[in-house]
Coordinates of C-alpha atoms and ligand atoms in Angstrom, one line a residue:
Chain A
X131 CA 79.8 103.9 67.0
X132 CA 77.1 106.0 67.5
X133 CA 79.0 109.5 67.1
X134 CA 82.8 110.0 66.7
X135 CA 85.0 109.0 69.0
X136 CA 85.9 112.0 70.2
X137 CA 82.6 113.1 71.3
X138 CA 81.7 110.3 74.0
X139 CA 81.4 111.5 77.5
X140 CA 82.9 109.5 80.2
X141 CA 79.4 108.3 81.5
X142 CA 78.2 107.7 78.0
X143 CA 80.7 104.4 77.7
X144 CA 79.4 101.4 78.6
X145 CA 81.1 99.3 81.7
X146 CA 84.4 98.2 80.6
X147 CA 84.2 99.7 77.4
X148 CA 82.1 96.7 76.2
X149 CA 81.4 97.6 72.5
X150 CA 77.6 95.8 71.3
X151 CA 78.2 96.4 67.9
X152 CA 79.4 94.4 66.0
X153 CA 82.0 95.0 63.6
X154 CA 82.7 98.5 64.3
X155 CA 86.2 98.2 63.5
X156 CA 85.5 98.7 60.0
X157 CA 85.2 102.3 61.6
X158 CA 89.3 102.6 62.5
X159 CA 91.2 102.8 59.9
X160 CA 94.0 101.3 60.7
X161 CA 95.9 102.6 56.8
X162 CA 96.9 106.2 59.1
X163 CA 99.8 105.5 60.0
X164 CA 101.2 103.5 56.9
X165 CA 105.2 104.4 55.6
X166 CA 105.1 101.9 52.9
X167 CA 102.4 100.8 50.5
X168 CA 102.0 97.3 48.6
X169 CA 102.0 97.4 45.0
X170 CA 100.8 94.5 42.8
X171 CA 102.5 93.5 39.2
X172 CA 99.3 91.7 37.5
X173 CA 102.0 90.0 34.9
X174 CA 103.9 87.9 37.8
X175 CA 100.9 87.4 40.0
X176 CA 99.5 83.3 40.3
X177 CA 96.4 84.3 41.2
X178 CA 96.7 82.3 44.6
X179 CA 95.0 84.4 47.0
X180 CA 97.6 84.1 49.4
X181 CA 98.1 87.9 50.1
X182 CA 94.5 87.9 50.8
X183 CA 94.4 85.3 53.5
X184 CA 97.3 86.6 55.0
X185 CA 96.9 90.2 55.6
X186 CA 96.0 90.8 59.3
X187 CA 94.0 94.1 58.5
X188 CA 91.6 92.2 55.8
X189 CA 92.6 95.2 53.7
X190 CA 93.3 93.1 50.3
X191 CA 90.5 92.8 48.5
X192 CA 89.8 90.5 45.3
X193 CA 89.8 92.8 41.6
X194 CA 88.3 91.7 38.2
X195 CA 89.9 89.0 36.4
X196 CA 91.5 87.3 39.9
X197 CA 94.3 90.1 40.6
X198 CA 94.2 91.7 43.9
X199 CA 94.6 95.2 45.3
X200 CA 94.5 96.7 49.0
X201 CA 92.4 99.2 50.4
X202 CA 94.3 101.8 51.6
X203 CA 92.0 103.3 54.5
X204 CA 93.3 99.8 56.4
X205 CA 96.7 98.7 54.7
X206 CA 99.1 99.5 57.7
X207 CA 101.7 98.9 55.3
X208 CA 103.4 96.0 57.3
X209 CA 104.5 94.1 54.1
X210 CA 103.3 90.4 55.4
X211 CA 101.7 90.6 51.7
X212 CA 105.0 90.8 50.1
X213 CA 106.9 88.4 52.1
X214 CA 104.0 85.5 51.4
X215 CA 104.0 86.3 47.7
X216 CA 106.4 84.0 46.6
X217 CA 106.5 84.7 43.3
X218 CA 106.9 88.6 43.9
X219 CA 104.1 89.9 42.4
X220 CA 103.6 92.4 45.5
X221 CA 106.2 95.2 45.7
X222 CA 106.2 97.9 48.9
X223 CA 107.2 101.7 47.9
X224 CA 107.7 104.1 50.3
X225 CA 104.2 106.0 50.5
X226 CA 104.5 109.7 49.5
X227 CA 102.5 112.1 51.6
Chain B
X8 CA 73.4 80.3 119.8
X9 CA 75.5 79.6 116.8
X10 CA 78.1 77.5 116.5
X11 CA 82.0 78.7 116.3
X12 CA 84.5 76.0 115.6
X13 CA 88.1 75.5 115.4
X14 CA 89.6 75.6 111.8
X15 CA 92.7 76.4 109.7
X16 CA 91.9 79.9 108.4
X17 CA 92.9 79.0 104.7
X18 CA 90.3 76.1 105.0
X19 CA 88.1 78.8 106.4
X20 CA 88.4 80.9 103.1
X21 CA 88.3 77.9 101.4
X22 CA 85.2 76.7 102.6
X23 CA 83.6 80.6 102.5
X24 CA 84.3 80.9 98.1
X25 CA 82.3 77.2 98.4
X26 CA 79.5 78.5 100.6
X27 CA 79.8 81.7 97.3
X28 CA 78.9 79.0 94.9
X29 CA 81.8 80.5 93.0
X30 CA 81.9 78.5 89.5
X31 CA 85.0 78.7 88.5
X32 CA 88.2 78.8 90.1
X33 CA 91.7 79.4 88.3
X34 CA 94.7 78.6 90.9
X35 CA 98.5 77.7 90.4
X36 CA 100.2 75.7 93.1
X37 CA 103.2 78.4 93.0
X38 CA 105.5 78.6 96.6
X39 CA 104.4 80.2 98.4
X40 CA 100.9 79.0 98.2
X41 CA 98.0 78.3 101.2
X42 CA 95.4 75.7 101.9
X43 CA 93.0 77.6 100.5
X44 CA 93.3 76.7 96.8
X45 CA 94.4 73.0 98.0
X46 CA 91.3 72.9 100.2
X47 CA 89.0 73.9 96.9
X48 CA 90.9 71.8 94.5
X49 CA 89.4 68.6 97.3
X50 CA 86.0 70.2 97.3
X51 CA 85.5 70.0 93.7
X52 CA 87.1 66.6 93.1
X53 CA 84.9 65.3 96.0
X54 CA 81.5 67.0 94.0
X55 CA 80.7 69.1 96.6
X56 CA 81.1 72.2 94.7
X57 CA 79.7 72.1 90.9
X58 CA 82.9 74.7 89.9
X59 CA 85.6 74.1 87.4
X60 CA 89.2 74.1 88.8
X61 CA 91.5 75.0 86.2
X62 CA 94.9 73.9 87.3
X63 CA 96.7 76.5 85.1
X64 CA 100.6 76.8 84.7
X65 CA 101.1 80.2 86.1
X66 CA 99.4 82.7 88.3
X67 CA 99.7 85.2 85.5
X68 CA 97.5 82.7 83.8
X69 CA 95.8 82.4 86.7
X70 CA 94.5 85.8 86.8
X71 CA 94.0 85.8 82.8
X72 CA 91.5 82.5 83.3
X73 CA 89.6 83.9 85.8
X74 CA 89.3 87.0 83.3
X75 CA 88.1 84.8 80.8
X76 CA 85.4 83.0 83.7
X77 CA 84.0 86.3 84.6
X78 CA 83.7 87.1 80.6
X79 CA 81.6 84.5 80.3
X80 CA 79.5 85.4 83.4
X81 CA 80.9 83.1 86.1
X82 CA 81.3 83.6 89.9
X83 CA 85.0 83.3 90.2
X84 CA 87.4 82.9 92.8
X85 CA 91.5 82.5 93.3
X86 CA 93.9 83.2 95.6
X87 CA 97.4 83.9 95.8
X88 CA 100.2 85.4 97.4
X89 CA 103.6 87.4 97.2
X90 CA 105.4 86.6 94.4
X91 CA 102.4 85.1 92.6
X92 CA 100.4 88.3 93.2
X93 CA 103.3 90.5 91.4
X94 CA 103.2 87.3 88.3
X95 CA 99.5 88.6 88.4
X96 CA 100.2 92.5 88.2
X97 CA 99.2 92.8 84.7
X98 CA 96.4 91.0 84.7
X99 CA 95.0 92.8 87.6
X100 CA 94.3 96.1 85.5
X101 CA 92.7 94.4 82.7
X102 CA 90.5 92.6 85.2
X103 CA 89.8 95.7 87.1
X104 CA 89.4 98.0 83.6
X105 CA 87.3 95.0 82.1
X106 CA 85.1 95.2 85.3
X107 CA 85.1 91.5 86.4
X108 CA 84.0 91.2 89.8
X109 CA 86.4 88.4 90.6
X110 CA 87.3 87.9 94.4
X111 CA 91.0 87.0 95.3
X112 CA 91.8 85.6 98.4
X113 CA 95.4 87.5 99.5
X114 CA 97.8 86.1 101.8
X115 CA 100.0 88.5 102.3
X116 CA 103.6 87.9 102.1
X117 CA 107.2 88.9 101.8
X118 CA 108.6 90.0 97.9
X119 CA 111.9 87.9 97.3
X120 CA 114.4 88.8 97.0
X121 CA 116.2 87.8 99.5
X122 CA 113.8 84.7 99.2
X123 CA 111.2 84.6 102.1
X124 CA 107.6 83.2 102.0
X125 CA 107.1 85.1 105.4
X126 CA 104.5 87.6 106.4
X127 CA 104.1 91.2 105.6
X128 CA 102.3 93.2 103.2
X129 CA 104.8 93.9 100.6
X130 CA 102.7 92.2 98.0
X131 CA 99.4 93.5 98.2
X132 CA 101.0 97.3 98.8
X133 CA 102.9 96.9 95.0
X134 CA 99.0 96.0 94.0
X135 CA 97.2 98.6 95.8
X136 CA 96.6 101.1 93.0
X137 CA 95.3 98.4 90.3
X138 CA 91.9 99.4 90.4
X139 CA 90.6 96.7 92.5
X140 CA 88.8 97.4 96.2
X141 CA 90.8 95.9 98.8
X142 CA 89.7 95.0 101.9
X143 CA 92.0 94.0 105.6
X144 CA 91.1 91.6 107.7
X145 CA 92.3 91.1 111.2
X146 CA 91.1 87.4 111.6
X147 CA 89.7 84.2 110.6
X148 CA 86.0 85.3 111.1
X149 CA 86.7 88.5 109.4
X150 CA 88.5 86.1 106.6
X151 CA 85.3 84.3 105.9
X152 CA 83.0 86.9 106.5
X153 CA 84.8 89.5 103.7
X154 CA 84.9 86.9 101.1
X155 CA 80.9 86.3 100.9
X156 CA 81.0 89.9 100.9
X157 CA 83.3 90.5 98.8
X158 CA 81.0 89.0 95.7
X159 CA 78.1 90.9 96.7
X160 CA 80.0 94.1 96.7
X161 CA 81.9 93.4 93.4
X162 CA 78.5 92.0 91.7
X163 CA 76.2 94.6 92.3
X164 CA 75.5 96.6 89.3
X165 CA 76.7 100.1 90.3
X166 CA 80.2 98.5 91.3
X167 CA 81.3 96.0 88.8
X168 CA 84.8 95.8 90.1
X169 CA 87.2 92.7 91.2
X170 CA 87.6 92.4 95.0
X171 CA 91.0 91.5 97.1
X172 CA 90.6 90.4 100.1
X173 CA 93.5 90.5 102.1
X174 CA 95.2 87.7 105.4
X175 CA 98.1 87.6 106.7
X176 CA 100.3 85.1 105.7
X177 CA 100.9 82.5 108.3
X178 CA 99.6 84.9 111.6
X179 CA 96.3 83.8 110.0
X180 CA 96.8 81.8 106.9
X181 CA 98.4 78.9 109.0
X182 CA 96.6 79.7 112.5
X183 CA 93.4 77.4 113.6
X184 CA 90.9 80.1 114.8
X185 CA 87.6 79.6 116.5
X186 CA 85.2 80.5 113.5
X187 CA 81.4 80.6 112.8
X188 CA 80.6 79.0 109.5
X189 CA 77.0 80.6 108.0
X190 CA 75.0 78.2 106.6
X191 CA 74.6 77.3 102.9
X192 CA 70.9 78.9 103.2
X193 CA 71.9 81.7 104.9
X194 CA 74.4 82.4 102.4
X195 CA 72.4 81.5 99.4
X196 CA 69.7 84.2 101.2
X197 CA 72.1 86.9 101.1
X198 CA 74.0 85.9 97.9
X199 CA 71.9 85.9 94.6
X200 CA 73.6 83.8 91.8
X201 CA 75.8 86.4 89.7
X202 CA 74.0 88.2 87.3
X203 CA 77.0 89.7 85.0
X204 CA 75.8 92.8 82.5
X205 CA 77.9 91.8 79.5
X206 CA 78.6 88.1 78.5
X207 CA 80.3 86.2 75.9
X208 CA 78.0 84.5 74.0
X209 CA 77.0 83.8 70.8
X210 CA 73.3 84.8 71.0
X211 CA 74.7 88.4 71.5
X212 CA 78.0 88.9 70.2
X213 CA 79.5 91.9 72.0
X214 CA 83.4 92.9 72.0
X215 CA 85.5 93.0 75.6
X216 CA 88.9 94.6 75.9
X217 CA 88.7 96.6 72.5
X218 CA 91.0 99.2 72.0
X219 CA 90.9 102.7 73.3
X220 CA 92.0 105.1 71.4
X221 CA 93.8 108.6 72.7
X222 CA 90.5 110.2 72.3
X223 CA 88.7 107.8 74.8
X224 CA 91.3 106.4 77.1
X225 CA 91.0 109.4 79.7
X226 CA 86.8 108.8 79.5
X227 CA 87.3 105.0 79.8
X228 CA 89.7 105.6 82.6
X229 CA 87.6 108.0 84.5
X230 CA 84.4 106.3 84.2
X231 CA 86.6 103.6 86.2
X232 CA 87.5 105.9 88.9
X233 CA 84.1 107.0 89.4
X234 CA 83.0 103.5 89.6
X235 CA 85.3 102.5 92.2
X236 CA 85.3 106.2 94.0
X237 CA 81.7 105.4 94.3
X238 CA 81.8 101.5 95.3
X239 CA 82.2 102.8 99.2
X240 CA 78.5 103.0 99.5
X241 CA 77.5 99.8 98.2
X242 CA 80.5 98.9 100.6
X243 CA 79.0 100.1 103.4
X244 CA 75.2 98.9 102.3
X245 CA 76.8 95.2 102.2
X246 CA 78.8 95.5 105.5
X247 CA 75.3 96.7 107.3
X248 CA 73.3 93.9 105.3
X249 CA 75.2 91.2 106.3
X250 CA 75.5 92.4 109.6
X251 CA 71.4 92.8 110.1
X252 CA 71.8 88.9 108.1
X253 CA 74.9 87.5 110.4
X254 CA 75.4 89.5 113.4
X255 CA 78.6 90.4 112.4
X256 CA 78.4 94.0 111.9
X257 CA 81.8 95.6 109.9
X258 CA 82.5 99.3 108.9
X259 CA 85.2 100.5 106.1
X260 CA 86.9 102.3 109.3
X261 CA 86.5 101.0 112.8
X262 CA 88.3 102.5 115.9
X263 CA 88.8 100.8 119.7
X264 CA 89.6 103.0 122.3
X265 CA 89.5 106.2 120.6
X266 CA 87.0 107.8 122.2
X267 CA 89.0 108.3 125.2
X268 CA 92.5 108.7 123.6
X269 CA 94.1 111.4 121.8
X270 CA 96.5 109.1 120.7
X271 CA 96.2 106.6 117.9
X272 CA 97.8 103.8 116.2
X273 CA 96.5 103.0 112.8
X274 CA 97.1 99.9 111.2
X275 CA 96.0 97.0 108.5
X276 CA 95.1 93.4 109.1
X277 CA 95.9 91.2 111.5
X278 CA 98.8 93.0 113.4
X279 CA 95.7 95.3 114.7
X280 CA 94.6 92.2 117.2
X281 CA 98.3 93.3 118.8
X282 CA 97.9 96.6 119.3
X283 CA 94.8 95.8 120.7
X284 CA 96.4 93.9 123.1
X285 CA 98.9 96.7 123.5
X286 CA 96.6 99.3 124.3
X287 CA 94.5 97.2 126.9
X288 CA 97.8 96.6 128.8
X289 CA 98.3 100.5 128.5
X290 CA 94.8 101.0 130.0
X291 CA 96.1 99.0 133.6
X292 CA 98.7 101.7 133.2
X293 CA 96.3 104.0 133.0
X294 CA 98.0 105.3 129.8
X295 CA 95.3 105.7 126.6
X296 CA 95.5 104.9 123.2
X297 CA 93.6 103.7 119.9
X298 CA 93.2 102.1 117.4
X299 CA 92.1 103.1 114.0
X300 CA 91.6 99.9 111.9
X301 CA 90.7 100.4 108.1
X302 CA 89.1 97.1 107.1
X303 CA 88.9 99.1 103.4
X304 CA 92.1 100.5 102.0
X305 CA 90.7 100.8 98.1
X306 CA 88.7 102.8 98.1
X307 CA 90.4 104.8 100.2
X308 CA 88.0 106.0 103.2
X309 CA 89.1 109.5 103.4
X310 CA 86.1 110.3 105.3
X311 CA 85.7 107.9 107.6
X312 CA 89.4 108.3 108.5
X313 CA 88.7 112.0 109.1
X314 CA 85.8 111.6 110.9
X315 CA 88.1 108.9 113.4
X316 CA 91.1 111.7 113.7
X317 CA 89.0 114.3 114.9
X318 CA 90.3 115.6 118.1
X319 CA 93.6 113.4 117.7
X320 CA 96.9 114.5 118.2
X321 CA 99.4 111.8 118.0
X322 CA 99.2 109.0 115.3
X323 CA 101.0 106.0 114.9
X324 CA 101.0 104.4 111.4
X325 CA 102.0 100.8 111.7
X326 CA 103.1 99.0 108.2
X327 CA 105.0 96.2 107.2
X328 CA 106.6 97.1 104.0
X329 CA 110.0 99.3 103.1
X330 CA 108.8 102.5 101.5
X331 CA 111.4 101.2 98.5
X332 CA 113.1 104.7 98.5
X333 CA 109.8 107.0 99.1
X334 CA 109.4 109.5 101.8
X335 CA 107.2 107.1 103.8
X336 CA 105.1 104.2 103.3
X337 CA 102.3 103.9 102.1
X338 CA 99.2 104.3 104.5
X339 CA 101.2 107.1 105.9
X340 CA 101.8 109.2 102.9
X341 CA 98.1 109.1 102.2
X342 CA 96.5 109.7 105.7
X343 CA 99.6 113.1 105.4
X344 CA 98.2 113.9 102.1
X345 CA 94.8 113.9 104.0
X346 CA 95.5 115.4 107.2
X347 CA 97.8 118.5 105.2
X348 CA 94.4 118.9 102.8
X349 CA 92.0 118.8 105.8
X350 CA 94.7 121.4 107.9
X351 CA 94.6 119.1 110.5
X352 CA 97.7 119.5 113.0
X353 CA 98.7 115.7 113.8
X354 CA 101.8 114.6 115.6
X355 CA 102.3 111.7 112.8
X356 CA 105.0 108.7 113.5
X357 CA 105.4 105.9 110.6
X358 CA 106.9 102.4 112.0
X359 CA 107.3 100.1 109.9
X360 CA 107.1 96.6 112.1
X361 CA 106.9 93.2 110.8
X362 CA 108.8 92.5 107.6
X363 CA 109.4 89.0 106.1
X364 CA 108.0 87.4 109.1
X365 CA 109.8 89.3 112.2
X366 CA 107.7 88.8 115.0
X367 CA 105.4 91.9 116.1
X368 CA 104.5 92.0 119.6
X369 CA 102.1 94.0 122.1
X370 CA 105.4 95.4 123.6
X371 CA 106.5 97.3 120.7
X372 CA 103.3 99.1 120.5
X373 CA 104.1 99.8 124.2
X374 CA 106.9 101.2 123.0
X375 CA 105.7 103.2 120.0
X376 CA 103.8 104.4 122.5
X377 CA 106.1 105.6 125.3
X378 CA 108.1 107.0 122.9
X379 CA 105.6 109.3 121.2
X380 CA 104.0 110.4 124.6
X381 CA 107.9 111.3 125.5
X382 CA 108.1 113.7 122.4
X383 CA 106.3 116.8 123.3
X384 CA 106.8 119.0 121.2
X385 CA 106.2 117.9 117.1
X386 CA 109.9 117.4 116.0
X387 CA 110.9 118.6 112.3
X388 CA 110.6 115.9 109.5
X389 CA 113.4 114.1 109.3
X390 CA 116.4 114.5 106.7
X391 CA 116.8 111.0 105.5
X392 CA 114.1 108.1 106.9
X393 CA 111.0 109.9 108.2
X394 CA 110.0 106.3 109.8
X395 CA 111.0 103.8 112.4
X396 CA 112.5 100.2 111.5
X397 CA 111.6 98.4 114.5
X398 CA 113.7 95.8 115.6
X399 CA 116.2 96.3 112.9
X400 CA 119.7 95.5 115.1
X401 CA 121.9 98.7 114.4
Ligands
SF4_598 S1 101.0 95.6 53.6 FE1 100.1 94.5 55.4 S2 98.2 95.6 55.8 FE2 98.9 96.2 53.8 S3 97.8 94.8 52.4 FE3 99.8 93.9 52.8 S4 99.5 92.5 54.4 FE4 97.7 93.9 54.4
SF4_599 S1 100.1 86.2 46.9 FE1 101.1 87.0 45.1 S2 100.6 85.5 43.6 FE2 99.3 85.1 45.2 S3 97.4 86.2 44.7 FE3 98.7 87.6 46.0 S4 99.9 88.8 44.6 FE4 99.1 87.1 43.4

């Protein structure tokens, strides 16, 4: 957006909040709100890229040499990561903050 | 002179959302249902319409297809009733918050349980505060007339808001009345093709229904507000266009008889043609009454009502729906709210006539009006039911 959120005036948003930019979403970050955080074990991890396809915030993001990591301004911490890891490279900690 | 022939109502309406070149038309064959989406569902298999029918598998889907239509910029139409309007309550917001000018077609019926698919306005009053303008009508012409209407009002650019028009079930759903059918010219004259702001389409990606945040609900909402606060005037400028087009001249608020009566009845839809009836027999009596008919009940026409009070001192509010545990119903609780902020001094009655079917006739508004010119003096609100059941066998 243009300006912050939380500086639109009601006439300034177009008619049913239509948004004509696209891709703005990348502005919300979705990773407020997160109790738990994904943590990755290199040694156990196949290298599949499941994690990646699977995350429904498009927070994991591909590292050097194959291994994979999440951006924490969007992980929500839901843990769908972990659960398709199957062999349990991806471990979810209680954040501390 | 034109033409008026006899014809089923719901065919009527039917035949009105063709003469609207509406392009898409999302309908579920739920009970109670009417002619009118029967009638279309004939029209397009014949070709005479160039619409899709999408024959979906609830009205809840219903109302979420004809979303998706009027996202992708098409004239839509459905209709429904009761039961099937409540299936549709959620959907209603997002089409009203979205700002889809789809028209509905209400036939107004009883809520089960217990089961009816009789008249009374149950339905539409659980859907009155959705967002959407809502418009009465008190017969078949009025039916017909409304629905062309309703898309130029809903279209138009400062409005951008879905439009309920509301029949009676049955009393003029199911009734053949004498009606004059515009032509597809005149209509097409009156009725540009819809020309939507936002559409989805790949050539312009834009995103529709995004979240709103705490810090832009309340600014999303009341842009909303304003939108449909300020519809009434291109709500009137449509009424007077189609009139100078048609003939058929229609206000938000119309009166009968009130210029020479300080008592009034005030009513929705079709149960007015009664008391119509009612206060012409008065008349040979020589006894005077009025009738306040609001043909729009979203927005609400505050002013217009005042305007018809002036000088009034005993009203009659005629509904057909229980207040479900409020005070009063409806209509009356907001013509109170405006009468107490205006400090106008009205001898108010609420009746609630007509539920589920139960027969409404000029007599009782005889009555209603006997009994009120009895009471003299204003009588204290009372303790547990501030309104009159009519009929109800006690
Ligand atoms: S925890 Fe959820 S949001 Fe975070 S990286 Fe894993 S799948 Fe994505
Ligand atoms: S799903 Fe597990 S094994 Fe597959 S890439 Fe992600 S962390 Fe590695």
């Amino acid at each position: 957006m243009a300006k912050p959120m939380d500086q639109y005036k009601w006439h300034e948003l177009n008619v049913g909040c239509v948004i004509e930019e696209i891709g703005n979403s990348k502005e919300y970050n979705t990773g407020d709100w997160r109790s738990m955080r994904p943590t990755w074990d290199d040694a156990k991890c196949k290298k599949c890229g499941l994690c990646w396809l699977y995350c429904p915030d498009n927070a994991i993001y591909e590292i050097e040499a194959g291994f994979y990591r999440a951006n924490l301004g969007y992980c929500k911490g839901c843990g769908i990561c972990a659960t398709e890891c199957k062999p349990g490279a991806i471990n979810m900690v209680e954040e501390q903050r | 002179m034109k033409t008026r022939k006899g014809i089923e109502v719901s065919i009527a309406a039917s035949i009105a959302a063709k003469l609207a070149r509406v392009e898409v038309i999302a309908a579920y064959p739920i009970t109670p249902q009417t002619h009118i989406v029967e009638h279309l569902a004939e029209i397009v298999a014949e070709g005479e319409l160039d619409a899709i029918y999408i024959n979906v598998e609830s009205e809840y889907s219903a109302m979420s297809a004809c979303c998706g239509a009027a996202a992708a910029g098409a004239r839509t139409f459905t209709s429904t009733s009761a039961q099937g309007l409540e299936l549709m309550h959620e959907i209603l917001f997002i089409a009203s918050g979205m700002r889809f000018p789809i028209v509905m077609a209400t036939v107004n019926r009883a809520l089960s349980s217990p089961l009816s698919i009789w008249g009374d306005h149950s339905d539409v009053m659980a859907a009155r505060d959705t967002g959407w303008i809502v418009l009465f009508c008190e017969n078949g012409q009025e039916v017909v007339d409304s629905i062309i209407m309703a898309y130029k009002m809903g279209e138009d650019r400062r409005v951008l808001l879905p439009v309920m028009v509301n029949l009676d079930g049955f009393s003029l759903s199911h009734v053949i009345e004498p009606i004059e059918l515009p032509s597809q010219k005149e209509v097409d004259e009156f009725l540009p093709p819809y020309n939507p702001l936002y559409t989805l389409h790949p050539d312009k990606p834009v995103t529709m229904g995004a979240y709103g945040m705490p810090e832009l609900y309340t600014e999303a909402k009341y842009a909303q507000e304003t939108a449909i606060i300020n519809s009434k005037k291109v709500i009137i400028d449509v009424m007077d266009e189609f009139g100078k087009k048609f003939g058929r001249y229609y206000k938000p608020v119309e009166t009968y008889n009130t210029d020479k009566a300080d008592f009034v009845f005030i009513g929705l839809g079709s149960v007015n043609e009664n008391i119509k009836t009612a206060i012409d027999d008065l008349k040979t009596q020589g006894k005077e009454a009025g009738l306040i008919n609001l043909r729009l009940f979203r927005p609400f026409p505050s002013d217009e009502l005042m305007s018809a009070l002036q000088g009034k001192k005993k009203v009659a509010v005629i509904e057909r729906v229980m207040p479900g545990g409020a005070k009063n119903s409806p209509l009356y609780n907001e013509i109170a709210s405006l009468a107490f902020a205006n400090r106008m001094t009205l001898k108010m009655e609420n009746y609630i006539v007509g539920l589920g079917g139960r027969d409404v006739l000029p007599e009782d508004f005889q009555q209603i009006y006997n009994e009120m010119a009895a009471k003299e003096k204003a009588e204290k609100v009372k303790k547990d039911k501030n309104y009159t059941v009519m009929r109800v066998r006690a």
